[in-house]
Coordinates of C-alpha atoms in Angstrom, one line a residue:
X13 CA 57.8 101.2 93.6
X14 CA 57.2 104.5 95.4
X15 CA 59.1 107.9 95.7
X16 CA 60.0 106.8 99.4
X17 CA 61.6 103.7 97.9
X18 CA 63.7 105.6 95.5
X19 CA 64.6 108.0 98.3
X20 CA 66.0 105.5 100.7
X21 CA 67.4 103.4 98.0
X22 CA 69.5 106.5 96.8
X23 CA 71.0 106.9 100.3
X24 CA 71.7 103.2 100.3
X25 CA 73.5 103.4 96.9
X26 CA 75.6 106.7 98.2
X27 CA 76.7 104.5 101.2
X28 CA 77.6 101.7 99.0
X29 CA 80.0 104.0 97.0
X30 CA 82.1 104.7 100.1
X31 CA 83.3 101.0 99.8
X32 CA 84.7 101.5 96.3
X33 CA 88.0 99.8 95.9
X34 CA 88.2 98.7 99.5
X35 CA 85.7 95.8 98.9
X36 CA 87.3 94.3 95.6
X37 CA 86.8 91.9 94.5
X38 CA 83.5 92.1 96.2
X39 CA 80.7 94.1 95.3
X40 CA 79.9 97.5 96.9
X41 CA 76.7 97.2 99.0
X42 CA 74.9 99.8 101.1
X43 CA 71.8 99.4 103.2
X44 CA 69.4 101.3 105.4
X45 CA 66.8 100.1 107.9
X46 CA 63.6 102.4 107.7
X47 CA 60.9 102.2 110.4
X48 CA 57.8 104.4 110.3
X49 CA 59.2 106.4 107.3
X50 CA 62.4 107.2 109.4
X51 CA 65.8 105.7 109.2
X52 CA 66.9 103.8 112.1
X53 CA 69.8 102.0 110.9
X54 CA 72.5 102.5 108.0
X55 CA 75.7 100.7 106.9
X56 CA 77.8 99.6 104.0
X57 CA 80.3 96.9 103.2
X58 CA 83.8 98.5 104.4
X59 CA 86.4 96.3 103.4
X60 CA 86.7 93.0 101.9
X61 CA 86.2 90.0 104.5
X62 CA 84.1 92.4 106.8
X63 CA 80.6 92.5 107.4
X64 CA 78.3 93.3 104.5
X65 CA 76.3 96.5 104.3
X66 CA 72.7 94.9 105.4
X67 CA 74.7 93.4 108.6
X68 CA 76.0 96.7 109.6
X69 CA 72.6 98.4 109.1
X70 CA 70.9 95.9 111.2
X71 CA 73.4 95.9 113.8
X72 CA 72.9 100.0 114.1
X73 CA 69.1 99.6 114.2
X74 CA 69.3 97.1 117.0
X75 CA 65.8 96.2 118.2
X76 CA 64.2 98.7 116.1
X77 CA 64.8 96.7 112.9
X78 CA 62.0 94.5 114.1
X79 CA 58.8 94.8 111.5
X80 CA 61.1 97.4 109.7
X81 CA 62.1 97.6 106.0
X82 CA 65.5 97.1 104.6
X83 CA 66.7 98.8 101.6
X84 CA 69.7 97.2 100.3
X85 CA 71.4 98.0 96.9
X86 CA 72.0 94.1 96.2
X87 CA 70.1 91.1 96.7
X88 CA 71.2 89.5 100.2
X89 CA 73.5 86.8 100.0
X90 CA 72.2 83.2 101.2
X91 CA 75.6 81.4 100.8
X92 CA 78.6 81.1 103.3
X93 CA 81.7 83.0 101.9
X94 CA 84.2 85.0 104.3
X95 CA 81.1 86.0 106.4
X96 CA 77.7 84.1 107.3
X97 CA 74.8 84.4 105.1
X98 CA 73.1 88.0 105.2
X99 CA 69.6 86.2 105.0
X100 CA 70.2 84.6 108.4
X101 CA 70.7 88.1 109.8
X102 CA 67.8 89.5 108.3
X103 CA 65.4 86.7 109.5
X104 CA 67.0 86.9 113.1
X105 CA 66.3 90.7 113.2
X106 CA 62.5 90.3 112.4
X107 CA 62.7 92.6 109.5
X108 CA 59.3 92.2 107.5
X109 CA 60.2 93.6 104.0
X110 CA 63.4 93.8 101.9
X111 CA 63.6 96.1 99.0
X112 CA 66.7 95.3 96.9
X113 CA 68.0 97.5 93.8
X114 CA 69.3 94.3 91.9
X115 CA 69.5 90.6 91.9
X116 CA 72.7 89.2 92.6
X117 CA 74.8 89.0 89.1
X118 CA 76.4 85.8 90.0
X119 CA 74.7 83.3 87.8
X120 CA 75.4 80.6 90.7
X121 CA 73.3 82.5 93.1
X122 CA 71.3 85.1 91.6
X123 CA 67.8 85.0 93.0
X124 CA 68.5 82.5 95.8
X125 CA 68.6 85.2 98.7
X126 CA 65.3 86.8 97.8
X127 CA 63.7 83.1 97.2
X128 CA 64.8 82.1 100.6
X129 CA 63.6 85.3 102.5
X130 CA 60.4 85.0 100.5
X131 CA 60.0 81.5 101.7
X132 CA 60.4 82.6 105.2
X133 CA 57.6 85.0 105.0
X134 CA 59.6 88.5 104.2
X135 CA 58.2 90.6 101.7
X136 CA 60.2 91.2 98.7
X137 CA 60.6 93.9 96.1
X138 CA 63.4 94.3 93.8
X139 CA 64.5 96.4 90.9
X140 CA 64.4 99.8 92.6
X141 CA 66.9 102.2 91.0
X142 CA 68.3 99.1 89.4
X143 CA 70.2 101.1 86.5
X144 CA 72.1 102.9 89.2
X145 CA 72.9 100.0 91.1
X146 CA 74.2 98.2 87.9
X147 CA 76.5 101.2 87.2
X148 CA 77.9 101.2 90.5
X149 CA 78.9 97.8 90.5
X150 CA 79.6 97.6 86.8
X151 CA 83.2 96.1 87.4
X152 CA 81.9 93.5 89.8
X153 CA 79.1 92.2 87.3
X154 CA 81.5 91.7 84.2
X155 CA 84.1 90.1 86.4
X156 CA 81.5 87.7 88.3
X157 CA 80.2 86.8 84.9
X158 CA 83.3 86.5 82.9
X159 CA 86.3 86.2 85.0
X160 CA 87.7 89.1 83.5
X161 CA 88.2 92.7 84.7
X162 CA 86.2 95.8 83.3
X163 CA 88.4 97.9 81.4
X164 CA 88.5 101.8 81.0
X165 CA 90.6 103.5 78.5
X166 CA 91.9 106.8 79.4
X167 CA 93.8 109.4 77.4
X168 CA 94.3 113.2 77.5
X169 CA 94.4 114.9 73.9
X170 CA 94.7 118.1 72.3
X171 CA 91.6 119.4 70.3
X172 CA 93.4 118.0 66.9
X173 CA 93.7 114.5 68.7
X174 CA 97.4 114.4 69.7
X175 CA 98.6 113.0 73.1
X176 CA 102.1 114.4 72.8
X177 CA 104.1 116.4 70.5
X178 CA 106.6 114.9 68.0
X179 CA 109.2 114.8 70.8
X180 CA 107.1 113.1 73.3
X181 CA 106.2 116.1 75.2
X182 CA 102.8 115.9 76.9
X183 CA 103.1 118.0 80.0
X184 CA 100.6 119.1 80.6
X185 CA 97.6 118.9 77.9
X186 CA 94.9 118.5 80.8
X187 CA 94.5 120.7 83.9
X188 CA 95.0 120.2 87.7
X189 CA 91.4 119.6 87.9
X190 CA 91.4 116.7 85.2
X191 CA 94.4 115.3 86.7
X192 CA 92.8 115.1 90.2
X193 CA 89.7 113.4 88.7
X194 CA 92.0 110.7 87.2
X195 CA 93.6 110.1 90.1
X196 CA 90.5 109.3 91.9
X197 CA 89.8 107.0 89.1
X198 CA 93.3 105.4 90.0
X199 CA 92.1 105.0 93.7
X200 CA 88.9 103.0 92.4
X201 CA 90.8 100.9 90.0
X202 CA 92.6 97.5 91.1
X203 CA 95.2 98.1 88.5
X204 CA 96.7 100.6 85.8
X205 CA 98.2 99.6 82.7
X206 CA 100.6 101.2 80.4
X207 CA 103.2 100.4 77.6
X208 CA 106.9 100.1 78.2
X209 CA 107.1 103.2 75.8
X210 CA 105.2 105.3 78.3
X211 CA 107.7 103.9 81.0
X212 CA 110.7 105.1 78.8
X213 CA 109.2 108.3 77.9
X214 CA 107.8 109.7 81.2
X215 CA 109.3 107.5 84.0
X216 CA 106.0 107.6 85.7
X217 CA 105.3 106.3 89.3
X218 CA 101.6 105.3 88.5
X219 CA 100.4 106.0 92.0
X220 CA 97.5 107.5 93.2
X221 CA 98.1 111.2 94.4
X222 CA 94.9 112.9 96.1
X223 CA 95.2 115.8 98.3
X224 CA 93.4 113.9 101.2
X225 CA 91.7 110.9 102.4
X226 CA 88.7 109.2 100.6
X227 CA 85.7 108.8 103.1
X228 CA 88.3 109.0 106.0
X229 CA 90.7 106.2 104.5
X230 CA 94.0 106.6 102.7
X231 CA 93.7 106.4 99.0
X232 CA 94.7 103.4 97.5
X233 CA 97.7 102.8 94.7
X234 CA 96.5 100.6 92.0
X235 CA 98.7 97.7 91.0
X236 CA 101.0 98.9 88.1
X237 CA 101.1 96.7 84.9
X238 CA 103.8 97.4 82.2
X239 CA 103.6 95.8 78.9
X240 CA 106.8 95.0 78.1
X241 CA 107.0 92.0 75.6
X242 CA 111.2 92.0 75.3
X243 CA 111.8 92.9 79.0
X244 CA 113.5 96.0 78.1
X245 CA 112.6 98.0 81.1
X246 CA 115.2 100.0 82.8
X247 CA 116.1 98.7 86.5
X248 CA 116.1 102.1 87.9
X249 CA 112.4 102.8 86.4
X250 CA 110.4 104.7 89.0
X251 CA 107.8 102.0 88.8
X252 CA 110.3 99.7 90.4
X253 CA 111.4 101.9 93.1
X254 CA 108.1 103.4 94.4
X255 CA 106.9 103.0 98.1
X256 CA 103.6 101.4 97.7
X257 CA 101.4 98.6 99.1
X258 CA 100.6 97.6 95.5
X259 CA 102.4 95.4 93.5
X260 CA 104.4 96.3 90.0
X261 CA 103.5 93.7 87.4
X262 CA 105.7 93.4 84.3
X263 CA 104.1 91.4 81.3
X264 CA 106.5 90.2 78.9
X265 CA 106.5 87.7 76.1
X266 CA 108.1 84.1 76.2
X267 CA 111.5 84.4 77.8
X268 CA 112.5 80.8 77.0
X269 CA 116.2 80.1 78.0
X270 CA 117.7 83.5 77.0
X271 CA 120.4 83.7 79.7
X272 CA 120.6 87.5 79.9
X273 CA 116.7 87.7 80.2
X274 CA 116.7 85.2 82.5
X275 CA 119.2 87.0 84.8
X276 CA 117.5 90.3 84.4
X277 CA 114.0 88.6 85.4
X278 CA 115.8 87.5 88.4
X279 CA 117.2 91.0 89.2
X280 CA 113.6 92.4 88.8
X281 CA 111.9 90.0 91.1
X282 CA 114.5 90.6 93.6
X283 CA 113.4 94.4 93.5
X284 CA 109.9 93.1 94.4
X285 CA 108.4 93.2 90.6
X286 CA 106.2 90.3 89.7
X287 CA 106.8 89.0 86.1
X288 CA 103.8 87.6 84.3
X289 CA 104.6 85.8 80.9
X290 CA 102.0 86.0 78.2
X291 CA 101.8 84.8 74.7
X292 CA 102.6 87.3 71.7
X293 CA 100.1 88.2 69.0
X294 CA 101.6 90.0 65.8
X295 CA 104.8 90.7 68.0
X296 CA 102.8 92.2 70.8
X297 CA 101.2 91.1 74.1
X298 CA 98.0 89.3 73.3
X299 CA 95.7 91.4 75.6
X300 CA 92.9 88.7 75.3
X301 CA 94.8 86.3 77.2
X302 CA 96.3 88.8 79.3
X303 CA 92.7 89.8 80.6
X304 CA 92.1 86.1 81.7
X305 CA 95.5 86.1 83.8
X306 CA 94.5 89.4 85.4
X307 CA 91.2 88.1 86.2
X308 CA 92.7 85.2 87.8
X309 CA 94.5 87.6 90.2
X310 CA 91.2 89.0 91.0
X311 CA 91.8 92.4 89.1
X312 CA 88.1 93.4 88.6
X313 CA 88.6 96.9 87.3
X314 CA 91.6 98.0 84.9
X315 CA 92.3 101.4 83.9
X316 CA 94.4 101.6 80.6
X317 CA 96.4 104.9 80.3
X318 CA 98.2 104.2 76.9
X319 CA 100.1 105.2 74.9
X320 CA 99.0 105.2 71.2
X321 CA 100.0 101.6 70.6
X322 CA 98.6 100.4 73.8
X323 CA 95.2 102.2 73.2
X324 CA 94.9 101.0 69.7
X325 CA 95.9 97.5 70.8
X326 CA 93.0 97.6 73.5
X327 CA 90.5 98.6 70.9
X328 CA 91.8 95.9 68.2
X329 CA 91.3 93.1 70.9
X330 CA 87.8 94.3 71.9
X331 CA 88.8 94.3 75.6
X332 CA 87.6 98.0 76.4
X333 CA 84.2 98.4 78.1
X334 CA 84.4 102.0 78.7
X335 CA 86.4 105.3 77.4
X336 CA 87.5 108.3 79.4
X337 CA 88.8 111.0 76.9
X338 CA 89.9 114.3 78.2
X339 CA 90.3 117.3 75.6
X340 CA 92.4 120.2 76.6
X341 CA 92.0 123.6 74.9
X342 CA 95.2 123.4 73.0
X343 CA 96.0 122.7 69.2
X344 CA 99.3 121.6 67.9
X345 CA 98.5 122.3 64.3
X346 CA 100.6 119.7 62.7
X347 CA 100.3 116.2 61.7
X348 CA 103.7 114.9 63.5
X349 CA 102.4 114.6 66.9
X350 CA 101.7 111.4 68.7
X351 CA 98.0 110.5 68.1
X352 CA 95.4 109.0 70.4
X353 CA 95.7 105.6 68.4
X354 CA 98.7 104.5 66.4
X355 CA 98.6 102.0 63.5
X356 CA 96.4 101.3 60.8
X357 CA 92.7 102.0 61.3
X358 CA 89.6 101.0 59.1
X359 CA 88.8 102.0 55.7
X360 CA 85.2 103.0 56.1
X361 CA 83.5 105.1 58.9
X362 CA 80.9 102.4 59.1
X363 CA 83.6 100.0 60.6
X364 CA 84.4 102.6 63.3
X365 CA 83.7 101.8 67.1
X366 CA 80.5 102.9 68.3
X367 CA 80.5 104.7 71.7
X368 CA 77.1 104.8 73.6
X369 CA 75.6 106.5 76.8
X370 CA 77.9 109.5 76.5
X371 CA 78.2 111.9 79.5
X372 CA 80.2 115.1 79.1
X373 CA 81.7 116.7 81.9
X374 CA 83.9 119.9 82.1
X375 CA 87.1 120.4 84.4
X376 CA 87.8 124.0 84.1
X377 CA 88.6 124.5 80.3
X378 CA 89.0 120.8 79.9
X379 CA 86.2 118.6 78.6
X380 CA 85.9 115.0 79.3
X381 CA 83.8 112.6 77.2
X382 CA 83.1 109.3 78.9
X383 CA 81.1 106.4 77.2
X384 CA 80.6 102.6 76.7
X385 CA 82.1 100.2 74.1
X386 CA 80.9 96.8 75.3
X387 CA 77.6 95.6 76.6
X388 CA 79.6 93.6 79.7
X389 CA 77.7 94.7 83.1
X390 CA 75.2 97.1 81.2
X391 CA 72.5 94.7 80.1

């Protein structure tokens, strides 16, 4: 690997990031075609069902692609999907060398694209900026290997660990800069999940609110998922009336033949909500089963925004891959506010959940701590 290899691959990675959310459930892929140390073509996978990144880059390069080097953030595909195999486009273009950041994480096809190109005389180099490429597509990696979404837990807390006062007031712990960062994360997520307590206390819309377009495109709303085991949601809740292209999904326990709940279920569905039944565990939605159901809906990245019981349940079920905790410079000074997590914790500090690969960012006076809990997508 050379300095030039890393330079051109970083450009390809920056291009790939432009497809975030628009390509889901496909990966983000960027590519550049380089000839005589000059970029002659570039592109990225812009939307699911559209041409892949390397195809767009080769198309832009035209005849200059012959005998050039292709830098691509993911091993070129060698199978027929929504689009033809990228390997065929590469061979037809006359590219002599392919440098990829990582192999395809799909165990059914991993290595196939590189092997096919190598057998046709194309020089293959892989593993350039691999760590960066894996982080970029961490949600896709987990999804394609497990069939479950990559789960990020988000909360905003005071310095003494409270997400609201005893009355439930939480506006605002974090500042405008932090909230804008969170809305960008909402745009990137396929879905956002909260508990019915948050809906009743705050009546949120759970939409993406950004000041302008993202890479020239309108920001996307995540699907809104509400955990509501007893189907107690108000039929006038904002999440049921918001104008959005995304779905509102209400996750409830088994309704059986309860006449009142069956009627309410029908009314909610008439409002456009999707009702998803899930088994209960200790009286609450079994989140492990729910992750499988959400995966079957092609939800690859899930942002969990609380409150206390939902965050605690997510940790107890072991479904979380990443945390994103914001701390505002405020202190409540009592023990009656709402904690980050509710319920019984471990007896000993040795039983706590370790957080690794910590990143600390500052947004004005707010501090965000981000880190990983599980190894999915990070090996």
